[in-house]
Coordinates of C-alpha atoms in Angstrom, one line a residue:
M226 CA -14.6 -16.0 -5.2
K227 CA -12.9 -17.3 -8.3
N228 CA -9.6 -16.1 -9.6
I229 CA -9.3 -14.9 -13.2
R230 CA -6.0 -15.6 -15.0
F231 CA -4.0 -12.3 -14.9
S232 CA -0.6 -13.0 -16.5
N233 CA 2.1 -11.3 -18.5
L234 CA 2.5 -14.6 -20.2
D235 CA -0.6 -13.5 -22.1
R236 CA 0.7 -9.9 -22.6
A237 CA 0.4 -9.9 -26.4
K238 CA -3.2 -11.0 -26.2
T239 CA -4.0 -8.4 -23.6
I240 CA -2.5 -5.6 -25.7
Q241 CA -4.4 -6.8 -28.7
E242 CA -7.7 -6.6 -26.8
L243 CA -6.8 -3.1 -25.4
T244 CA -6.0 -1.9 -29.0
N245 CA -9.1 -3.4 -30.6
D246 CA -11.8 -2.6 -28.1
T247 CA -13.3 0.8 -27.2
Y248 CA -13.6 1.5 -23.5
D249 CA -15.9 3.7 -21.5
L250 CA -13.0 4.6 -19.2
V251 CA -9.2 4.4 -19.2
V252 CA -7.6 4.7 -15.7
I253 CA -4.0 5.9 -15.7
G254 CA -2.1 4.7 -12.6
G255 CA -2.1 1.3 -11.0
G256 CA -1.8 2.4 -7.4
I257 CA -4.5 2.1 -4.7
T258 CA -6.5 5.1 -6.1
G259 CA -6.4 3.7 -9.7
G260 CA -7.2 0.2 -8.5
G261 CA -10.1 1.5 -6.5
I262 CA -11.5 3.5 -9.4
A263 CA -11.2 0.5 -11.8
L264 CA -13.2 -1.7 -9.3
D265 CA -15.8 1.0 -8.7
A266 CA -16.3 1.9 -12.3
A267 CA -16.3 -1.7 -13.6
S268 CA -18.7 -2.9 -10.9
R269 CA -21.1 -0.1 -12.0
G270 CA -21.1 -1.5 -15.5
L271 CA -18.5 0.6 -17.3
K272 CA -16.0 -1.0 -19.7
V273 CA -12.7 -0.2 -18.0
A274 CA -9.0 -0.4 -18.9
L275 CA -6.2 0.4 -16.4
V276 CA -2.6 1.1 -17.4
E277 CA 0.4 1.6 -15.1
K278 CA 3.8 2.8 -16.2
G279 CA 5.7 0.6 -13.7
D280 CA 4.5 -2.3 -11.7
F281 CA 1.1 -2.1 -9.9
A282 CA 1.6 -0.2 -6.5
S283 CA 5.3 0.5 -7.4
G284 CA 4.9 4.2 -6.5
T285 CA 3.3 5.7 -3.4
S286 CA 1.1 2.6 -2.9
S287 CA 3.8 0.3 -1.6
K288 CA 5.6 3.0 0.4
S289 CA 3.0 4.1 3.0
T290 CA 3.0 3.4 6.8
K291 CA 0.9 0.4 5.8
L292 CA -1.9 1.4 8.2
I293 CA -5.6 1.7 7.5
H294 CA -6.0 4.4 10.2
G295 CA -8.3 7.3 11.0
G296 CA -5.7 10.1 11.0
L297 CA -6.0 11.1 14.7
R298 CA -3.5 13.9 14.1
Y299 CA -5.9 15.7 11.7
L300 CA -8.1 16.5 14.7
K301 CA -5.3 19.0 15.8
Q302 CA -5.8 20.7 12.4
F303 CA -9.6 20.7 12.9
D304 CA -10.0 18.6 9.8
F305 CA -13.1 16.8 11.1
W306 CA -14.4 15.9 7.7
L307 CA -11.3 13.9 6.8
V308 CA -11.2 12.2 10.2
K309 CA -14.9 11.3 9.9
E310 CA -14.5 9.8 6.4
V311 CA -11.3 7.8 6.8
G312 CA -12.3 6.8 10.3
S313 CA -15.5 5.3 9.0
E314 CA -13.7 3.6 6.1
R315 CA -11.4 1.6 8.4
A316 CA -14.1 -0.9 9.4
I317 CA -15.4 -1.1 5.8
V318 CA -12.0 -2.0 4.3
H319 CA -11.4 -4.5 7.1
K320 CA -14.7 -6.2 6.3
L321 CA -13.8 -6.4 2.6
A322 CA -10.4 -8.1 3.3
P323 CA -10.1 -9.1 7.0
H324 CA -7.1 -11.3 6.1
L325 CA -5.2 -8.3 4.7
V326 CA -6.5 -5.5 6.9
L327 CA -5.7 -6.7 10.5
P328 CA -6.9 -5.2 13.8
E329 CA -4.1 -3.3 15.5
K330 CA -4.5 -1.6 18.9
M331 CA -2.5 1.7 19.1
L332 CA -0.9 3.0 22.2
L333 CA -0.5 6.8 22.5
P334 CA 1.8 7.5 25.4
L335 CA 1.2 10.8 27.4
I336 CA 4.5 12.2 28.4
E337 CA 5.6 15.3 30.2
N338 CA 5.6 18.3 27.9
G339 CA 4.4 16.1 25.0
S340 CA 2.1 17.0 22.1
Y341 CA -1.0 15.5 23.7
G342 CA -2.0 16.2 27.3
K343 CA -4.4 13.9 29.2
W344 CA -7.5 16.1 28.8
L345 CA -6.9 16.9 25.1
T346 CA -6.2 13.2 24.4
S347 CA -9.3 12.0 26.2
I348 CA -11.5 14.5 24.4
G349 CA -9.7 14.0 21.1
L350 CA -10.1 10.2 21.2
K351 CA -13.7 10.5 22.2
V352 CA -14.4 12.8 19.2
Y353 CA -12.4 10.3 17.1
D354 CA -14.7 7.5 18.2
I355 CA -17.8 9.5 17.5
L356 CA -16.6 10.7 14.0
A357 CA -15.4 7.3 13.1
Q358 CA -18.5 5.5 14.5
V359 CA -16.3 3.2 16.6
T360 CA -18.3 0.7 18.7
G361 CA -17.8 -2.0 21.3
E362 CA -14.3 -3.2 22.3
D363 CA -12.7 -0.8 19.8
K364 CA -13.7 2.3 21.7
R365 CA -10.9 4.3 23.2
K366 CA -9.6 3.8 26.7
M367 CA -7.6 6.1 28.8
L368 CA -4.9 4.3 30.7
E369 CA -3.0 5.2 33.9
K370 CA 0.8 5.0 34.0
K371 CA 0.9 1.5 35.4
E372 CA -1.4 0.1 32.7
A373 CA 0.5 1.9 29.9
M374 CA 3.9 0.5 31.2
K375 CA 2.4 -3.0 31.4
L376 CA 1.3 -2.8 27.7
E377 CA 4.7 -1.4 26.6
P378 CA 7.5 -1.8 29.2
L379 CA 10.0 0.0 26.9
L380 CA 8.4 3.4 27.4
P381 CA 10.4 5.9 29.4
K382 CA 9.0 5.3 32.9
K383 CA 10.2 8.6 34.3
I384 CA 8.2 10.8 32.0
V385 CA 5.2 8.7 31.0
K386 CA 2.0 9.9 32.7
G387 CA -0.5 7.5 31.1
A388 CA -1.7 6.7 27.6
G389 CA -4.6 6.7 25.2
Y390 CA -5.5 3.2 23.8
Y391 CA -7.5 3.0 20.6
A392 CA -8.1 0.8 17.6
E393 CA -6.6 1.0 14.1
Y394 CA -5.8 -1.5 11.3
R395 CA -2.6 -2.7 9.7
T396 CA -2.2 -3.8 6.1
D397 CA 0.1 -4.4 3.2
D398 CA -0.6 -1.5 0.9
A399 CA 0.8 -3.2 -2.3
R400 CA -1.3 -6.3 -1.7
L401 CA -4.4 -4.2 -1.0
T402 CA -3.8 -2.6 -4.4
I403 CA -3.3 -5.8 -6.4
E404 CA -6.4 -7.3 -4.8
N405 CA -8.5 -4.3 -5.8
I406 CA -7.2 -4.6 -9.4
K407 CA -7.8 -8.3 -9.5
S408 CA -11.3 -7.8 -8.1
S409 CA -12.0 -5.3 -10.9
L410 CA -11.3 -8.1 -13.5
L411 CA -14.3 -10.0 -12.1
F412 CA -16.4 -7.2 -13.5
G413 CA -14.8 -7.2 -16.9
A414 CA -11.9 -4.7 -16.4
Q415 CA -8.6 -5.0 -18.2
A416 CA -5.3 -4.0 -16.6
L417 CA -1.7 -3.8 -17.8
N418 CA 1.5 -3.0 -15.9
Y419 CA 4.7 -1.7 -17.5
A420 CA 2.6 0.4 -19.9
S421 CA 3.3 4.2 -19.8
V422 CA 1.0 6.8 -21.2
E423 CA 3.0 9.0 -23.6
D424 CA 0.2 11.2 -24.9
F425 CA -3.5 11.4 -25.3
V426 CA -5.8 10.7 -28.3
Y427 CA -8.0 13.6 -29.2
V428 CA -11.3 13.8 -31.2
D429 CA -12.8 17.3 -31.7
D430 CA -10.3 18.7 -29.1
K431 CA -11.6 16.2 -26.4
V432 CA -9.6 13.5 -24.8
A433 CA -10.7 10.2 -26.4
G434 CA -8.1 7.7 -25.3
V435 CA -4.4 7.3 -24.6
K436 CA -1.2 6.5 -26.5
V437 CA 0.8 3.9 -24.6
K438 CA 4.3 2.6 -24.8
D439 CA 4.8 -1.0 -23.8
G440 CA 7.7 -1.2 -21.3
V441 CA 8.4 -4.8 -22.2
S442 CA 8.6 -4.8 -26.0
G443 CA 9.1 -1.0 -26.6
A444 CA 6.1 -1.0 -29.0
T445 CA 3.5 1.7 -28.9
F446 CA -0.3 1.3 -29.2
S447 CA -3.5 3.4 -28.6
I448 CA -6.5 2.7 -26.4
K449 CA -9.8 4.3 -27.4
S450 CA -11.9 5.6 -24.6
K451 CA -14.8 7.9 -23.9
Y452 CA -13.3 9.1 -20.6
V453 CA -9.8 9.2 -19.1
I454 CA -9.0 9.5 -15.4
S455 CA -5.4 10.2 -14.3
A456 CA -4.7 8.7 -10.9
A457 CA -1.0 8.8 -11.4
G458 CA -0.1 10.0 -8.0
P459 CA 3.2 12.0 -8.0
W460 CA 3.0 12.0 -11.8
V461 CA -0.4 13.7 -12.1
D462 CA 1.1 17.1 -13.0
E463 CA 3.3 15.6 -15.7
L464 CA 0.2 14.2 -17.4
R465 CA -1.6 17.5 -17.0
S466 CA 1.3 19.2 -18.7
T467 CA 1.1 16.6 -21.6
N468 CA -2.5 17.6 -21.8
N469 CA -1.6 21.3 -21.7
S470 CA -3.9 21.7 -18.6
K471 CA -1.4 22.2 -15.8
K472 CA -2.9 25.4 -14.3
G473 CA -4.4 26.5 -11.0
K474 CA -3.7 24.1 -8.1
Q475 CA -0.6 22.0 -8.4
L476 CA 1.0 19.1 -6.5
H477 CA 3.3 19.5 -3.6
L478 CA 5.4 16.3 -3.1
T479 CA 6.7 15.3 0.3
K480 CA 8.9 12.3 1.2
G481 CA 8.1 9.8 3.8
V482 CA 10.7 7.3 5.0
H483 CA 10.4 4.1 7.1
L484 CA 13.2 2.1 8.7
V485 CA 13.0 -1.7 9.5
F486 CA 14.7 -3.3 12.5
P487 CA 14.9 -6.9 13.6
K488 CA 12.3 -7.6 16.3
E489 CA 15.1 -8.3 18.9
K490 CA 16.6 -4.8 18.3
L491 CA 13.3 -3.0 18.9
P492 CA 11.2 -5.6 20.8
I493 CA 8.1 -3.5 21.4
K494 CA 5.0 -5.5 22.4
Q495 CA 2.5 -3.5 20.4
S496 CA 2.1 -0.5 18.1
V497 CA 2.9 2.9 19.5
Y498 CA 2.1 6.4 18.2
F499 CA 4.7 8.6 19.9
D500 CA 6.1 12.1 20.2
V501 CA 9.2 13.3 18.4
P502 CA 11.2 16.2 20.0
D503 CA 10.5 18.5 17.0
G504 CA 6.7 18.3 17.7
R505 CA 5.8 15.7 15.1
M506 CA 4.4 12.2 15.8
M507 CA 5.7 8.9 14.7
F508 CA 4.6 5.2 14.5
A509 CA 6.5 2.1 15.7
I510 CA 4.8 -1.0 14.4
P511 CA 5.7 -4.7 15.2
R512 CA 5.1 -7.0 12.3
G513 CA 6.2 -10.6 12.3
K514 CA 10.0 -10.9 12.6
I515 CA 10.6 -7.1 12.4
T516 CA 9.6 -3.8 13.8
Y517 CA 9.3 -0.7 11.5
V518 CA 9.2 3.0 12.4
G519 CA 8.2 6.1 10.5
T520 CA 7.7 8.5 9.1
T521 CA 9.4 11.6 7.9
D522 CA 7.6 14.4 6.1
T523 CA 10.0 16.6 4.0
N524 CA 9.6 18.5 0.8
F525 CA 10.8 16.7 -2.3
N526 CA 11.8 18.1 -5.7
K527 CA 14.2 15.5 -7.1
D528 CA 13.8 12.5 -9.4
K529 CA 10.4 10.9 -8.7
D530 CA 11.6 7.6 -10.1
N531 CA 14.5 7.4 -7.6
V532 CA 13.2 8.1 -4.1
R533 CA 15.6 6.8 -1.5
T534 CA 16.3 6.8 2.2
D535 CA 19.3 9.0 2.9
L536 CA 21.6 9.4 5.9
A537 CA 19.7 12.4 7.3
D538 CA 16.4 10.5 7.2
A539 CA 17.9 7.5 9.0
I540 CA 19.5 9.6 11.7
Y541 CA 16.3 11.5 12.3
L542 CA 14.2 8.4 12.7
I543 CA 16.8 6.6 14.9
S544 CA 17.1 9.6 17.1
A545 CA 13.3 9.8 17.5
V546 CA 13.1 6.1 18.5
N547 CA 16.0 6.3 20.9
N548 CA 14.4 9.4 22.5
M549 CA 11.1 7.6 23.2
F550 CA 12.6 4.2 24.1
P551 CA 15.8 5.2 26.0
S552 CA 16.8 1.6 26.9
I553 CA 17.0 0.6 23.2
N554 CA 19.8 2.6 21.8
L555 CA 19.5 1.8 18.1
E556 CA 22.4 2.4 15.8
M557 CA 22.8 2.7 12.0
E558 CA 24.0 -0.9 11.6
D559 CA 20.8 -2.2 13.2
I560 CA 18.8 -1.1 10.1
I561 CA 18.0 -4.1 8.0
S562 CA 15.7 -2.5 5.5
S563 CA 13.8 0.7 4.7
W564 CA 11.5 2.3 2.2
A565 CA 10.9 5.8 0.9
G566 CA 7.9 7.1 -0.9
L567 CA 6.2 10.3 -2.0
R568 CA 2.9 11.9 -1.0
P569 CA 1.2 13.7 -3.8
L570 CA -0.4 16.5 -1.8
I571 CA -2.1 19.7 -3.0
H572 CA 0.1 22.8 -2.7
E573 CA -1.1 25.4 -0.2
E574 CA 0.9 28.6 0.0
G575 CA 2.8 29.2 3.3
K576 CA 2.2 25.7 4.7
S577 CA 5.0 23.3 5.7
A578 CA 5.0 19.7 4.5
S579 CA 3.4 18.4 7.7
E580 CA 0.6 21.1 7.7
L581 CA -0.6 20.3 4.1
S582 CA -4.1 18.8 3.9
R583 CA -4.4 15.1 3.1
K584 CA -7.7 15.8 1.3
D585 CA -8.1 14.6 -2.3
E586 CA -9.0 17.0 -5.1
I587 CA -10.4 16.4 -8.6
F588 CA -9.3 18.5 -11.6
T589 CA -11.1 18.4 -15.0
S590 CA -9.3 20.0 -18.0
D591 CA -11.0 21.8 -20.9
T592 CA -10.3 18.7 -23.0
G593 CA -12.1 16.4 -20.5
L594 CA -9.1 14.8 -18.8
I595 CA -10.1 14.1 -15.2
S596 CA -7.2 14.0 -12.6
I597 CA -7.4 13.1 -9.0
A598 CA -4.6 13.7 -6.4
G599 CA -4.1 13.9 -2.7
G600 CA -5.9 11.7 -0.3
K601 CA -4.9 8.9 2.0
L602 CA -4.6 5.1 1.6
T603 CA -7.5 4.6 4.0
G604 CA -9.9 6.8 1.9
Y605 CA -9.2 5.1 -1.4
R606 CA -12.7 3.7 -1.8
K607 CA -14.4 7.0 -1.2
M608 CA -12.0 8.8 -3.5
A609 CA -12.9 6.3 -6.2
E610 CA -16.6 6.8 -5.6
R611 CA -16.3 10.6 -5.9
V612 CA -14.4 10.5 -9.2
V613 CA -16.7 7.8 -10.8
D614 CA -19.7 9.8 -9.6
R615 CA -18.3 12.7 -11.7
I616 CA -18.3 10.5 -14.8
A617 CA -21.7 9.1 -14.0
K618 CA -23.0 12.7 -13.9
K619 CA -21.4 13.4 -17.3
M620 CA -22.9 10.3 -18.8
E621 CA -26.3 11.2 -17.6
E622 CA -26.0 14.8 -18.9
E623 CA -24.4 13.9 -22.3
D624 CA -26.0 10.5 -23.1
G625 CA -29.0 10.1 -20.9
L626 CA -27.4 7.0 -19.3
E627 CA -27.8 6.3 -15.7
L628 CA -25.1 4.4 -13.8
K629 CA -25.7 2.3 -10.7
E630 CA -24.7 3.8 -7.3
C631 CA -21.4 2.8 -5.9
F632 CA -21.6 -0.5 -4.0
T633 CA -17.9 -1.3 -3.4
E634 CA -18.5 -1.5 0.3
K635 CA -20.2 -4.8 -0.5
I636 CA -17.6 -6.3 -2.8
F637 CA -15.3 -8.6 -0.9
L638 CA -11.7 -8.5 -2.3
C639 CA -10.0 -11.5 -3.8
G640 CA -8.7 -13.8 -1.1
N641 CA -11.8 -13.2 1.1
V642 CA -14.1 -16.1 0.3
D643 CA -15.9 -16.5 3.6
F644 CA -14.1 -14.5 6.3
K645 CA -16.8 -12.7 8.1
K646 CA -14.6 -11.7 11.1
F647 CA -11.0 -11.6 11.9
K648 CA -11.4 -14.7 14.2
H649 CA -12.3 -16.7 11.0
V650 CA -8.9 -15.6 9.6
E651 CA -7.1 -16.7 12.8
K652 CA -8.9 -20.1 12.6
Y653 CA -7.8 -20.5 8.9
I654 CA -4.2 -19.7 9.9
D655 CA -4.3 -22.5 12.5
E656 CA -5.8 -24.8 9.9
V657 CA -3.0 -24.0 7.3
Y658 CA -0.4 -24.4 10.0
G659 CA -1.7 -27.8 10.8
R660 CA -1.3 -28.8 7.2
I661 CA 2.2 -27.4 6.6
K662 CA 3.7 -28.1 10.0
P663 CA 4.7 -31.7 9.2
D664 CA 7.0 -30.4 6.4
G665 CA 8.8 -28.2 8.9
F666 CA 7.1 -24.9 8.5
S667 CA 6.4 -22.6 11.5
K668 CA 3.2 -20.8 12.6
H669 CA 4.7 -17.6 11.3
D670 CA 4.9 -19.2 7.8
A671 CA 1.2 -20.0 8.0
W672 CA 0.5 -16.4 9.2
F673 CA 2.5 -15.0 6.3
L674 CA 0.6 -17.0 3.6
V675 CA -2.9 -16.2 5.0
T676 CA -2.3 -12.5 5.7
N677 CA -0.8 -12.1 2.2
Y678 CA -3.2 -14.3 0.1
G679 CA -6.2 -15.2 2.2
K680 CA -8.0 -18.2 0.8
Q681 CA -5.8 -18.0 -2.3
T682 CA -3.3 -19.8 -0.1
E683 CA -5.1 -23.0 -1.3
M684 CA -3.8 -22.4 -4.8
I685 CA -0.3 -21.8 -3.5
L686 CA -0.4 -25.0 -1.4
E687 CA -1.5 -26.9 -4.6
N688 CA 1.5 -25.4 -6.5
Y689 CA 3.8 -26.4 -3.5
A690 CA 2.7 -30.0 -3.7
G691 CA 3.9 -30.1 -7.3
V692 CA 7.3 -28.4 -6.8
K693 CA 10.3 -30.7 -6.6
G694 CA 13.2 -30.1 -4.2
T695 CA 14.3 -30.6 -0.6
D696 CA 14.4 -27.1 0.7
I697 CA 10.8 -26.4 1.9
Y698 CA 11.2 -22.6 1.7
V699 CA 12.5 -22.6 -1.8
R700 CA 9.6 -24.9 -2.8
M701 CA 7.1 -22.6 -1.2
A702 CA 8.6 -19.4 -2.7
K703 CA 8.4 -21.1 -6.2
A704 CA 4.8 -22.0 -5.5
E705 CA 4.1 -18.3 -4.6
L706 CA 5.9 -17.2 -7.7
R707 CA 3.9 -19.5 -10.0
F708 CA 0.7 -18.0 -8.4
G709 CA 2.1 -14.5 -8.9
I710 CA 2.9 -15.1 -12.5
D711 CA -0.4 -16.8 -13.4
Y712 CA -2.8 -14.5 -11.4
E713 CA -1.0 -11.3 -10.3
M714 CA 0.9 -10.1 -13.4
V715 CA 4.4 -10.7 -11.9
Q716 CA 6.8 -9.7 -14.7
N717 CA 10.2 -9.7 -13.0
P718 CA 11.8 -10.7 -9.7
M719 CA 11.4 -7.2 -8.2
D720 CA 7.6 -7.4 -8.6
F721 CA 7.7 -10.7 -6.6
F722 CA 10.2 -9.8 -3.9
I723 CA 9.0 -6.3 -3.2
R724 CA 5.3 -5.8 -4.0
R725 CA 3.6 -9.2 -4.1
T726 CA 5.3 -10.7 -1.0
G727 CA 6.9 -7.7 0.8
R728 CA 10.0 -9.7 1.4
L729 CA 12.4 -6.9 0.7
Y730 CA 10.9 -4.9 3.6
F731 CA 9.8 -7.5 6.1
D732 CA 12.1 -10.5 5.5
I733 CA 15.1 -9.1 3.6
H734 CA 17.4 -12.0 4.5
S735 CA 15.1 -14.4 2.6
V736 CA 15.6 -12.3 -0.6
R737 CA 19.3 -13.2 -0.5
T738 CA 18.6 -16.8 0.2
L739 CA 15.9 -17.2 -2.5
M740 CA 17.4 -14.9 -5.2
E741 CA 19.1 -17.6 -7.3
P742 CA 16.3 -20.2 -7.1
I743 CA 13.7 -17.6 -8.1
L744 CA 15.9 -16.3 -10.9
E745 CA 16.2 -19.9 -12.2
E746 CA 12.4 -20.2 -12.1
F747 CA 12.0 -17.0 -14.1
K748 CA 14.5 -18.3 -16.7
S749 CA 12.4 -21.4 -17.1
I750 CA 8.9 -19.8 -17.1
Y751 CA 9.7 -16.8 -19.2
A752 CA 12.3 -18.5 -21.4
V753 CA 14.7 -15.5 -21.0
D754 CA 18.4 -15.6 -21.7
D755 CA 21.4 -15.4 -19.3
N756 CA 21.9 -11.7 -20.0
Q757 CA 18.3 -10.9 -18.8
I758 CA 18.9 -13.0 -15.7
S759 CA 22.2 -11.1 -15.0
E760 CA 20.5 -7.8 -15.4
W761 CA 17.7 -8.8 -13.0
R762 CA 20.3 -10.1 -10.5
E763 CA 22.2 -6.7 -10.6
I764 CA 18.9 -4.8 -10.1
L765 CA 18.0 -7.0 -7.1
L766 CA 21.5 -6.6 -5.5
K767 CA 21.2 -2.8 -5.9
E768 CA 17.7 -2.9 -4.3
L769 CA 19.1 -4.8 -1.4
D770 CA 21.9 -2.3 -1.0
D771 CA 19.7 0.8 -1.5
H772 CA 17.3 -0.4 1.2
S773 CA 19.7 -1.4 3.9
N774 CA 23.0 0.6 3.5
F775 CA 23.3 4.3 4.5
T776 CA 26.6 6.0 4.0
L777 CA 27.7 9.7 3.9
D778 CA 27.1 9.9 0.2
R779 CA 23.4 9.4 0.8
V780 CA 22.9 12.8 2.3

């Protein structure tokens, strides 16, 4: 699969095209839902433009638990439809990007007086397998205590009675988002980050486009479009207000927090889905050099653009981990990073944050604005299909035009050229390692490149060969940055360190090491002045502090 140039170095030209053309569909929101909609609609033949007020995936879509999972806990709420849909989607999304959606066995310990008893777990996982159409090796197994302890020796031996063992998938949500958006470009879509919708364009009292403010230059422009879909996540209700259509069901925002620890501080051997004393469940996921844990689920009504982990969140998560893994004894200073994000759920009277349904809903206003909210990362493709089907029906009724059926389950995402199975990804990791090992790189470095970029690693290695310098890690980071600027719309260092590479979460120490060389590279490529570099440096330092330091003023 070829890569189309997708760069903010061409920003003026992109904005000119957005202004001059008339589109079938404008998608507001560059998260996983908006990216999925853009790919679905463009692949069916619609002329699509996507705009995002911040960076792509900068909201909810870089702050999830980073699992493509079937939502086992929704069985307890008898939400069989949701489990069936997202359970079935796991294997499809893995097939589309096996380098990015990695198989991950999950251990569910059965403990005395825990949420799941042996009988309920056995039946529940069996139903889960049936609903999700799980086959072969991935089918659930029930383990005796000895087998469970062998898989995860850190479990509390005194109270563990056995475990359920089942298959899930792990991903990088921000990279999954950017690859969906890049894949939509192959079908003619246009996409722009740092472009906020300030108002709508109306013709005969119907939405016929959007008025956009360019977050880089400050200029405003309009995009003409027959249909507009708002997939703005936590900001959906703001846009409904702008459209004077915020009535009926509304959003209910909840906050989810994850903490990151060095692998040696929480050295679990594999992913665990475990009980918390208050009756909730939590994940602990090993990933490369780190282990992360989450999540919380608390009501949120503060500034949506400033969602942070506070002291109470950190204490809650650490207590939960120490309760399940008593030999660990994590402390506040062991936290090396964290992330906090919002779930845009649909409000249901009388239900707590954890009880709210994760189903998506579509709203259509009298002026024709279509909004979609709710849902789960795993179900993004089906959400996109449902909302584009809505437009297809309108086009057929109003214009007599018939759109193709959705076929995104057959569109491999950028980075997946010929990976048919995960073993092909593993083989490619070995091949890349063989090529970079002589320079001093580790197997982990090869794993990082391939599980971030897939076969696009070839372009990065090409860049690396042309970068001068003696520090191999600085050279490789510059090679990644060049790729990110040319093909992934990287506009500033935060885009690079947080969303395109995940370094702020999964390798925070490298951000401190690479900050100055990367700032220098930005100065050279974007020809910005020292004031801009100083401003970016300050933002990066604040991000480092916000994600790793928790003091009493953070309550």
